[in-house]
Structure formats: structure tokens, C-alpha cells
Short mmCIF file of N, CA, C and O in Angstrom, two decimals:
data_model
loop_
_atom_site.label_atom_id
_atom_site.label_comp_id
_atom_site.label_asym_id
_atom_site.label_seq_id
_atom_site.Cartn_x
_atom_site.Cartn_y
_atom_site.Cartn_z
N MET H 1 -66.37 -101.30 81.57
CA MET H 1 -65.54 -100.75 82.62
C MET H 1 -65.25 -99.29 82.31
O MET H 1 -64.87 -98.93 81.21
N THR H 2 -65.40 -98.44 83.29
CA THR H 2 -65.19 -97.01 83.13
C THR H 2 -63.71 -96.69 83.26
O THR H 2 -63.04 -97.15 84.17
N GLU H 3 -63.24 -95.87 82.32
CA GLU H 3 -61.83 -95.47 82.37
C GLU H 3 -61.67 -94.32 83.35
O GLU H 3 -62.44 -93.36 83.34
N VAL H 4 -60.71 -94.44 84.23
CA VAL H 4 -60.44 -93.40 85.21
C VAL H 4 -59.37 -92.47 84.65
O VAL H 4 -58.31 -92.91 84.23
N LYS H 5 -59.70 -91.19 84.64
CA LYS H 5 -58.73 -90.21 84.18
C LYS H 5 -58.16 -89.49 85.38
O LYS H 5 -58.89 -89.06 86.27
N THR H 6 -56.84 -89.40 85.42
CA THR H 6 -56.18 -88.68 86.49
C THR H 6 -55.38 -87.55 85.90
O THR H 6 -54.93 -87.60 84.76
N ARG H 7 -55.21 -86.52 86.70
CA ARG H 7 -54.38 -85.41 86.24
C ARG H 7 -52.99 -85.55 86.83
O ARG H 7 -52.81 -86.21 87.85
N ALA H 8 -52.03 -84.97 86.16
CA ALA H 8 -50.66 -85.03 86.65
C ALA H 8 -50.56 -84.31 87.99
O ALA H 8 -51.15 -83.24 88.17
N ARG H 9 -49.85 -84.89 88.92
CA ARG H 9 -49.67 -84.28 90.23
C ARG H 9 -48.59 -83.21 90.10
O ARG H 9 -47.53 -83.44 89.52
N PRO H 10 -48.83 -82.03 90.65
CA PRO H 10 -47.79 -80.99 90.59
C PRO H 10 -46.58 -81.39 91.42
O PRO H 10 -46.69 -82.16 92.38
N ALA H 11 -45.42 -80.86 91.05
CA ALA H 11 -44.20 -81.15 91.79
C ALA H 11 -44.31 -80.59 93.20
O ALA H 11 -44.99 -79.59 93.44
N ALA H 12 -43.64 -81.23 94.14
CA ALA H 12 -43.67 -80.80 95.54
C ALA H 12 -43.07 -79.42 95.70
O ALA H 12 -43.52 -78.63 96.53
N ILE H 13 -42.04 -79.13 94.91
CA ILE H 13 -41.41 -77.81 94.97
C ILE H 13 -41.24 -77.27 93.55
O ILE H 13 -41.19 -78.03 92.59
N MET H 14 -41.17 -75.97 93.45
CA MET H 14 -40.96 -75.32 92.16
C MET H 14 -39.48 -74.96 92.04
O MET H 14 -38.85 -74.58 93.02
N LEU H 15 -38.96 -75.08 90.83
CA LEU H 15 -37.56 -74.74 90.57
C LEU H 15 -37.51 -73.51 89.67
O LEU H 15 -38.24 -73.44 88.68
N THR H 16 -36.65 -72.57 90.00
CA THR H 16 -36.46 -71.42 89.13
C THR H 16 -35.53 -71.83 87.99
O THR H 16 -34.81 -72.84 88.09
N PRO H 17 -35.51 -71.06 86.91
CA PRO H 17 -34.55 -71.36 85.83
C PRO H 17 -33.10 -71.38 86.32
O PRO H 17 -32.30 -72.20 85.87
N ALA H 18 -32.76 -70.52 87.27
CA ALA H 18 -31.39 -70.50 87.81
C ALA H 18 -31.08 -71.80 88.56
O ALA H 18 -29.96 -72.33 88.45
N SER H 19 -32.04 -72.33 89.31
CA SER H 19 -31.78 -73.58 90.04
C SER H 19 -31.70 -74.76 89.06
O SER H 19 -30.88 -75.66 89.25
N GLU H 20 -32.50 -74.74 88.01
CA GLU H 20 -32.40 -75.79 86.99
C GLU H 20 -31.05 -75.75 86.30
O GLU H 20 -30.44 -76.79 86.03
N ALA H 21 -30.56 -74.53 86.02
CA ALA H 21 -29.24 -74.39 85.39
C ALA H 21 -28.14 -74.91 86.32
O ALA H 21 -27.18 -75.54 85.87
N ARG H 22 -28.27 -74.66 87.61
CA ARG H 22 -27.27 -75.13 88.57
C ARG H 22 -27.30 -76.65 88.66
O ARG H 22 -26.24 -77.29 88.78
N ILE H 23 -28.48 -77.26 88.64
CA ILE H 23 -28.58 -78.71 88.64
C ILE H 23 -27.88 -79.27 87.40
O ILE H 23 -27.14 -80.26 87.47
N ALA H 24 -28.08 -78.64 86.25
CA ALA H 24 -27.42 -79.07 85.01
C ALA H 24 -25.91 -78.97 85.16
O ALA H 24 -25.16 -79.87 84.74
N ASP H 25 -25.42 -77.89 85.77
CA ASP H 25 -24.00 -77.70 85.99
C ASP H 25 -23.45 -78.77 86.93
O ASP H 25 -22.37 -79.34 86.69
N LEU H 26 -24.18 -79.06 87.99
CA LEU H 26 -23.75 -80.10 88.93
C LEU H 26 -23.68 -81.46 88.24
O LEU H 26 -22.74 -82.23 88.45
N MET H 27 -24.68 -81.76 87.42
CA MET H 27 -24.71 -83.06 86.75
C MET H 27 -23.61 -83.17 85.70
O MET H 27 -23.09 -84.25 85.46
N ALA H 28 -23.22 -82.05 85.10
CA ALA H 28 -22.12 -82.06 84.13
C ALA H 28 -20.80 -82.40 84.81
O ALA H 28 -19.89 -82.93 84.17
N LYS H 29 -20.69 -82.12 86.10
CA LYS H 29 -19.47 -82.39 86.87
C LYS H 29 -19.64 -83.57 87.83
O LYS H 29 -18.80 -83.79 88.69
N ALA H 30 -20.73 -84.29 87.71
CA ALA H 30 -21.08 -85.34 88.69
C ALA H 30 -20.07 -86.48 88.68
O ALA H 30 -19.51 -86.83 87.63
N PRO H 31 -19.86 -87.08 89.83
CA PRO H 31 -18.99 -88.27 89.89
C PRO H 31 -19.66 -89.44 89.17
O PRO H 31 -20.88 -89.46 88.97
N ASP H 32 -18.85 -90.41 88.78
CA ASP H 32 -19.38 -91.60 88.11
C ASP H 32 -20.46 -92.26 88.96
O ASP H 32 -20.32 -92.35 90.18
N GLY H 33 -21.52 -92.66 88.32
CA GLY H 33 -22.60 -93.35 89.01
C GLY H 33 -23.70 -92.45 89.54
O GLY H 33 -24.75 -92.94 89.96
N ALA H 34 -23.50 -91.13 89.52
CA ALA H 34 -24.53 -90.22 90.02
C ALA H 34 -25.68 -90.17 89.02
O ALA H 34 -25.47 -90.02 87.82
N ILE H 35 -26.90 -90.31 89.52
CA ILE H 35 -28.08 -90.26 88.65
C ILE H 35 -28.87 -88.97 88.84
O ILE H 35 -29.85 -88.72 88.15
N GLY H 36 -28.46 -88.15 89.78
CA GLY H 36 -29.14 -86.89 90.05
C GLY H 36 -28.63 -86.29 91.34
O GLY H 36 -27.64 -86.75 91.91
N VAL H 37 -29.32 -85.25 91.78
CA VAL H 37 -29.02 -84.64 93.07
C VAL H 37 -30.27 -84.77 93.95
O VAL H 37 -31.39 -84.85 93.44
N LYS H 38 -30.04 -84.80 95.25
CA LYS H 38 -31.14 -85.03 96.18
C LYS H 38 -31.19 -83.92 97.21
O LYS H 38 -30.19 -83.57 97.82
N LEU H 39 -32.40 -83.38 97.38
CA LEU H 39 -32.67 -82.37 98.40
C LEU H 39 -33.27 -83.07 99.61
O LEU H 39 -34.22 -83.85 99.49
N SER H 40 -32.68 -82.80 100.77
CA SER H 40 -33.21 -83.36 102.01
C SER H 40 -33.16 -82.30 103.09
O SER H 40 -32.57 -81.23 102.91
N THR H 41 -33.79 -82.59 104.21
CA THR H 41 -33.81 -81.66 105.35
C THR H 41 -33.34 -82.38 106.61
O THR H 41 -34.15 -82.72 107.48
N PRO H 42 -32.04 -82.64 106.71
CA PRO H 42 -31.54 -83.33 107.92
C PRO H 42 -31.70 -82.44 109.15
O PRO H 42 -31.76 -81.22 109.05
N ARG H 43 -31.75 -83.08 110.30
CA ARG H 43 -31.85 -82.36 111.57
C ARG H 43 -30.47 -81.85 111.95
O ARG H 43 -29.57 -82.62 112.21
N ARG H 44 -30.33 -80.53 111.93
CA ARG H 44 -29.08 -79.90 112.37
C ARG H 44 -29.28 -78.39 112.41
O ARG H 44 -30.27 -77.87 111.93
N GLY H 45 -28.34 -77.72 113.00
CA GLY H 45 -28.39 -76.26 113.07
C GLY H 45 -29.14 -75.78 114.30
O GLY H 45 -29.68 -76.56 115.08
N CYS H 46 -29.22 -74.48 114.44
CA CYS H 46 -29.84 -73.84 115.61
C CYS H 46 -31.34 -74.10 115.69
O CYS H 46 -31.89 -74.23 116.77
N SER H 47 -32.01 -74.12 114.54
CA SER H 47 -33.47 -74.20 114.53
C SER H 47 -34.01 -75.61 114.34
O SER H 47 -35.21 -75.81 114.44
N GLY H 48 -33.18 -76.57 114.01
CA GLY H 48 -33.67 -77.94 113.94
C GLY H 48 -33.52 -78.63 112.61
O GLY H 48 -33.14 -79.79 112.54
N LEU H 49 -33.84 -77.96 111.49
CA LEU H 49 -33.75 -78.58 110.16
C LEU H 49 -32.90 -77.70 109.26
O LEU H 49 -32.93 -76.48 109.37
N ALA H 50 -32.18 -78.33 108.35
CA ALA H 50 -31.37 -77.59 107.39
C ALA H 50 -31.63 -78.15 106.00
O ALA H 50 -32.16 -79.26 105.85
N TYR H 51 -31.29 -77.41 104.98
CA TYR H 51 -31.40 -77.87 103.61
C TYR H 51 -30.08 -78.49 103.20
O TYR H 51 -29.02 -77.95 103.48
N SER H 52 -30.14 -79.63 102.53
CA SER H 52 -28.94 -80.30 102.07
C SER H 52 -29.16 -80.81 100.65
O SER H 52 -30.20 -81.42 100.36
N VAL H 53 -28.21 -80.53 99.76
CA VAL H 53 -28.27 -81.01 98.38
C VAL H 53 -27.01 -81.82 98.13
O VAL H 53 -25.90 -81.32 98.30
N ASP H 54 -27.19 -83.08 97.75
CA ASP H 54 -26.07 -84.00 97.55
C ASP H 54 -26.32 -84.85 96.31
O ASP H 54 -27.46 -85.03 95.89
N TYR H 55 -25.24 -85.40 95.76
CA TYR H 55 -25.39 -86.35 94.65
C TYR H 55 -26.04 -87.63 95.16
O TYR H 55 -25.86 -88.01 96.31
N VAL H 56 -26.77 -88.29 94.29
CA VAL H 56 -27.41 -89.55 94.62
C VAL H 56 -27.08 -90.57 93.52
O VAL H 56 -27.02 -90.22 92.34
N THR H 57 -26.82 -91.81 93.93
CA THR H 57 -26.44 -92.85 92.97
C THR H 57 -27.52 -93.89 92.73
O THR H 57 -27.38 -94.72 91.85
N ALA H 58 -28.58 -93.85 93.53
CA ALA H 58 -29.67 -94.82 93.37
C ALA H 58 -30.99 -94.14 93.70
O ALA H 58 -31.06 -93.35 94.64
N ALA H 59 -32.01 -94.45 92.93
CA ALA H 59 -33.33 -93.87 93.18
C ALA H 59 -34.01 -94.63 94.32
O ALA H 59 -33.92 -95.85 94.41
N ASN H 60 -34.65 -93.88 95.20
CA ASN H 60 -35.44 -94.45 96.28
C ASN H 60 -36.91 -94.27 95.89
O ASN H 60 -37.33 -93.15 95.61
N PRO H 61 -37.69 -95.34 95.85
CA PRO H 61 -39.09 -95.20 95.42
C PRO H 61 -39.93 -94.27 96.31
O PRO H 61 -40.97 -93.79 95.89
N MET H 62 -39.45 -93.97 97.52
CA MET H 62 -40.19 -93.07 98.41
C MET H 62 -39.89 -91.60 98.13
O MET H 62 -40.58 -90.72 98.63
N ASP H 63 -38.86 -91.32 97.34
CA ASP H 63 -38.48 -89.95 97.04
C ASP H 63 -39.34 -89.38 95.92
O ASP H 63 -39.76 -90.10 95.02
N GLU H 64 -39.56 -88.09 95.98
CA GLU H 64 -40.22 -87.35 94.91
C GLU H 64 -39.18 -87.14 93.81
O GLU H 64 -38.03 -86.80 94.09
N ARG H 65 -39.56 -87.32 92.57
CA ARG H 65 -38.64 -87.17 91.44
C ARG H 65 -39.09 -85.99 90.59
O ARG H 65 -40.24 -85.95 90.15
N ILE H 66 -38.18 -85.05 90.36
CA ILE H 66 -38.47 -83.89 89.52
C ILE H 66 -37.45 -83.87 88.39
O ILE H 66 -36.26 -83.66 88.64
N ASP H 67 -37.90 -84.13 87.17
CA ASP H 67 -37.01 -84.13 86.02
C ASP H 67 -36.87 -82.71 85.49
O ASP H 67 -37.85 -82.01 85.29
N THR H 68 -35.62 -82.28 85.29
CA THR H 68 -35.32 -80.97 84.74
C THR H 68 -34.56 -81.19 83.44
O THR H 68 -34.05 -82.29 83.19
N PRO H 69 -34.43 -80.15 82.61
CA PRO H 69 -33.70 -80.33 81.35
C PRO H 69 -32.25 -80.79 81.54
O PRO H 69 -31.71 -81.48 80.69
N GLY H 70 -31.62 -80.45 82.66
CA GLY H 70 -30.22 -80.79 82.86
C GLY H 70 -29.95 -81.94 83.80
O GLY H 70 -28.80 -82.31 84.01
N GLY H 71 -30.98 -82.52 84.38
CA GLY H 71 -30.79 -83.62 85.32
C GLY H 71 -31.98 -83.78 86.23
O GLY H 71 -32.95 -83.03 86.16
N THR H 72 -31.90 -84.76 87.09
CA THR H 72 -33.01 -85.09 87.97
C THR H 72 -32.74 -84.61 89.39
O THR H 72 -31.65 -84.81 89.91
N LEU H 73 -33.76 -83.98 89.97
CA LEU H 73 -33.73 -83.61 91.38
C LEU H 73 -34.64 -84.59 92.12
O LEU H 73 -35.80 -84.76 91.76
N PHE H 74 -34.08 -85.24 93.12
CA PHE H 74 -34.87 -86.10 94.00
C PHE H 74 -35.11 -85.33 95.29
O PHE H 74 -34.21 -84.67 95.80
N VAL H 75 -36.33 -85.41 95.80
CA VAL H 75 -36.65 -84.79 97.09
C VAL H 75 -36.89 -85.93 98.06
O VAL H 75 -37.75 -86.78 97.83
N ASP H 76 -36.13 -85.94 99.13
CA ASP H 76 -36.22 -86.99 100.13
C ASP H 76 -37.67 -87.19 100.59
O ASP H 76 -38.35 -86.22 100.93
N GLY H 77 -38.11 -88.44 100.57
CA GLY H 77 -39.49 -88.75 100.94
C GLY H 77 -39.86 -88.29 102.33
O GLY H 77 -40.99 -87.87 102.58
N GLY H 78 -38.92 -88.34 103.26
CA GLY H 78 -39.17 -87.89 104.62
C GLY H 78 -39.16 -86.39 104.78
O GLY H 78 -39.57 -85.86 105.81
N SER H 79 -38.70 -85.68 103.76
CA SER H 79 -38.61 -84.22 103.81
C SER H 79 -39.73 -83.52 103.04
O SER H 79 -39.91 -82.32 103.19
N VAL H 80 -40.45 -84.25 102.21
CA VAL H 80 -41.44 -83.63 101.32
C VAL H 80 -42.45 -82.79 102.09
O VAL H 80 -42.76 -81.66 101.69
N LEU H 81 -42.94 -83.27 103.22
CA LEU H 81 -43.96 -82.52 103.96
C LEU H 81 -43.44 -81.17 104.45
O LEU H 81 -44.21 -80.23 104.61
N TYR H 82 -42.14 -81.07 104.69
CA TYR H 82 -41.56 -79.80 105.13
C TYR H 82 -41.34 -78.84 103.97
O TYR H 82 -41.09 -77.66 104.18
N LEU H 83 -41.41 -79.36 102.72
CA LEU H 83 -41.02 -78.58 101.55
C LEU H 83 -42.16 -78.27 100.58
O LEU H 83 -41.96 -77.49 99.65
N ILE H 84 -43.33 -78.88 100.75
CA ILE H 84 -44.42 -78.67 99.79
C ILE H 84 -44.71 -77.18 99.62
O ILE H 84 -44.84 -76.45 100.60
N GLY H 85 -44.75 -76.76 98.37
CA GLY H 85 -45.05 -75.37 98.06
C GLY H 85 -43.83 -74.46 98.03
O GLY H 85 -43.94 -73.27 97.75
N SER H 86 -42.65 -75.01 98.31
CA SER H 86 -41.42 -74.21 98.33
C SER H 86 -40.93 -73.91 96.92
O SER H 86 -41.23 -74.63 95.97
N THR H 87 -40.13 -72.87 96.83
CA THR H 87 -39.43 -72.55 95.59
C THR H 87 -37.94 -72.65 95.87
O THR H 87 -37.45 -72.12 96.87
N MET H 88 -37.24 -73.34 94.98
CA MET H 88 -35.79 -73.52 95.09
C MET H 88 -35.13 -72.64 94.04
O MET H 88 -35.44 -72.75 92.86
N ASP H 89 -34.23 -71.77 94.47
CA ASP H 89 -33.55 -70.85 93.57
C ASP H 89 -32.04 -71.00 93.75
O ASP H 89 -31.58 -71.54 94.76
N TRP H 90 -31.27 -70.54 92.78
CA TRP H 90 -29.81 -70.49 92.89
C TRP H 90 -29.43 -69.02 92.82
O TRP H 90 -29.82 -68.31 91.89
N VAL H 91 -28.70 -68.53 93.81
CA VAL H 91 -28.34 -67.12 93.89
C VAL H 91 -26.83 -66.99 94.02
O VAL H 91 -26.22 -67.69 94.83
N GLU H 92 -26.27 -66.11 93.22
CA GLU H 92 -24.84 -65.81 93.30
C GLU H 92 -24.66 -64.30 93.42
O GLU H 92 -25.33 -63.55 92.72
N ASP H 93 -23.79 -63.88 94.31
CA ASP H 93 -23.42 -62.46 94.37
C ASP H 93 -21.92 -62.38 94.59
O ASP H 93 -21.21 -63.38 94.46
N ASP H 94 -21.42 -61.22 94.91
CA ASP H 94 -19.97 -61.04 95.07
C ASP H 94 -19.37 -61.86 96.21
O ASP H 94 -18.18 -62.14 96.20
N PHE H 95 -20.18 -62.25 97.18
CA PHE H 95 -19.65 -62.89 98.37
C PHE H 95 -20.06 -64.34 98.56
O PHE H 95 -19.36 -65.09 99.23
N THR H 96 -21.22 -64.72 98.07
CA THR H 96 -21.72 -66.08 98.29
C THR H 96 -22.40 -66.63 97.04
O THR H 96 -22.78 -65.88 96.14
N ALA H 97 -22.57 -67.93 97.03
CA ALA H 97 -23.35 -68.60 96.00
C ALA H 97 -23.99 -69.81 96.66
O ALA H 97 -23.36 -70.50 97.46
N GLY H 98 -25.26 -70.04 96.36
CA GLY H 98 -25.91 -71.20 96.94
C GLY H 98 -27.39 -71.27 96.61
O GLY H 98 -27.97 -70.32 96.08
N PHE H 99 -27.95 -72.42 96.90
CA PHE H 99 -29.39 -72.59 96.75
C PHE H 99 -30.09 -71.80 97.84
O PHE H 99 -29.65 -71.78 98.99
N VAL H 100 -31.18 -71.14 97.47
CA VAL H 100 -31.99 -70.38 98.40
C VAL H 100 -33.41 -70.92 98.31
O VAL H 100 -33.92 -71.18 97.22
N PHE H 101 -34.06 -71.08 99.47
CA PHE H 101 -35.39 -71.68 99.51
C PHE H 101 -36.39 -70.69 100.06
O PHE H 101 -36.17 -70.08 101.11
N ASN H 102 -37.49 -70.53 99.35
CA ASN H 102 -38.64 -69.77 99.84
C ASN H 102 -39.64 -70.83 100.27
O ASN H 102 -40.30 -71.44 99.44
N ASN H 103 -39.71 -71.07 101.57
CA ASN H 103 -40.48 -72.18 102.12
C ASN H 103 -41.64 -71.66 102.95
O ASN H 103 -41.43 -71.15 104.06
N PRO H 104 -42.88 -71.80 102.44
CA PRO H 104 -44.03 -71.31 103.20
C PRO H 104 -44.30 -72.10 104.48
O PRO H 104 -45.06 -71.66 105.33
N ASN H 105 -43.68 -73.26 104.62
CA ASN H 105 -43.88 -74.10 105.81
C ASN H 105 -42.97 -73.72 106.96
O ASN H 105 -43.21 -74.11 108.10
N ALA H 106 -41.91 -72.97 106.68
CA ALA H 106 -40.96 -72.58 107.72
C ALA H 106 -41.58 -71.53 108.62
O ALA H 106 -42.06 -70.50 108.16
N LYS H 107 -41.59 -71.81 109.91
CA LYS H 107 -42.17 -70.88 110.89
C LYS H 107 -41.12 -69.98 111.51
O LYS H 107 -41.43 -69.00 112.16
N GLY H 108 -39.85 -70.35 111.33
CA GLY H 108 -38.77 -69.56 111.88
C GLY H 108 -37.45 -70.04 111.33
O GLY H 108 -37.36 -71.13 110.78
N ALA H 109 -36.43 -69.21 111.47
CA ALA H 109 -35.09 -69.56 111.01
C ALA H 109 -34.09 -69.04 112.03
O ALA H 109 -34.37 -68.11 112.78
N CYS H 110 -32.92 -69.64 112.00
CA CYS H 110 -31.87 -69.16 112.91
C CYS H 110 -31.29 -67.86 112.36
O CYS H 110 -31.52 -67.51 111.19
N GLY H 111 -30.57 -67.15 113.16
CA GLY H 111 -30.01 -65.88 112.76
C GLY H 111 -29.05 -65.95 111.59
O GLY H 111 -28.95 -65.04 110.79
N CYS H 112 -28.33 -67.07 111.47
CA CYS H 112 -27.36 -67.20 110.39
C CYS H 112 -28.00 -67.68 109.10
O CYS H 112 -27.36 -67.70 108.06
N GLY H 113 -29.27 -68.10 109.14
CA GLY H 113 -29.98 -68.54 107.95
C GLY H 113 -29.66 -69.94 107.50
O GLY H 113 -30.07 -70.37 106.42
N GLU H 114 -28.93 -70.71 108.30
CA GLU H 114 -28.54 -72.06 107.92
C GLU H 114 -29.60 -73.12 108.25
O GLU H 114 -29.55 -74.21 107.70
N SER H 115 -30.51 -72.82 109.14
CA SER H 115 -31.50 -73.82 109.50
C SER H 115 -32.86 -73.16 109.73
O SER H 115 -32.98 -71.96 109.83
N PHE H 116 -33.90 -74.02 109.78
CA PHE H 116 -35.27 -73.51 109.94
C PHE H 116 -36.08 -74.46 110.79
O PHE H 116 -35.66 -75.60 111.06
N THR H 117 -37.25 -74.00 111.21
CA THR H 117 -38.16 -74.83 111.98
C THR H 117 -39.54 -74.75 111.33
O THR H 117 -39.87 -73.78 110.66
N VAL H 118 -40.32 -75.81 111.51
CA VAL H 118 -41.68 -75.85 110.95
C VAL H 118 -42.70 -75.95 112.07
O VAL H 118 -42.40 -76.33 113.16
#
């Protein structure tokens, strides 16, 4: 019998060191029972889809799992197609702080930057 060799599949999205550090910070403050944080793209906002990051207490086998040094990021299985090739960053300045996404699949965004369309 021939042995089949497979290569590791790349993660659906890339994380910057700043976003990994923020995930570690979130997990350090996580409520009891949280096993990671989950990125999803619920339908809302002016353009149709928005980015949402929330604590998760149970793994869904349909979700993409990305292990980081400080905790696990789950990517919603229904959102993966909208996010493939994206980079997730954490940005802080004098006025705001939040995750920022460079998404090559986004064809447009609303004026306030809260939602996008594919």
C-alpha cells in the first residue's frame, strides 16, 4: 500500500503579531469556559457583512481553527469563503483601538468602515 503524503493546509487568514498579542490579552481576561475567540461575518451594516470577534465556549467542527501562542482563534465555517487570504491586525491610536482586516475579497465598504460587501 502506498503512503499518501499531504502538506499542511495554510490558515484561512493571516494574523499579525499585534493581533496574536491581542488574542492573548483577550484570553487572559476571558470568562470561565471560554476556549478561544471566534471571528465571524454576520449580516449587518450598510454594506451587508461586518466583522465580529466574540468569545466561544465550544468548538464547532465546521469552524477553521488557528492556534496562536496566546490562544485559539476560530473562524466561522460559514464566513471562511469571505475571509480567505485576509490579514487580521490589531491597531491602536489616540482615538480608537480595534481589529483591522485587509480583505482581498471585499469589493466595497460602507463610508463608516463598519461593514463590507463581497
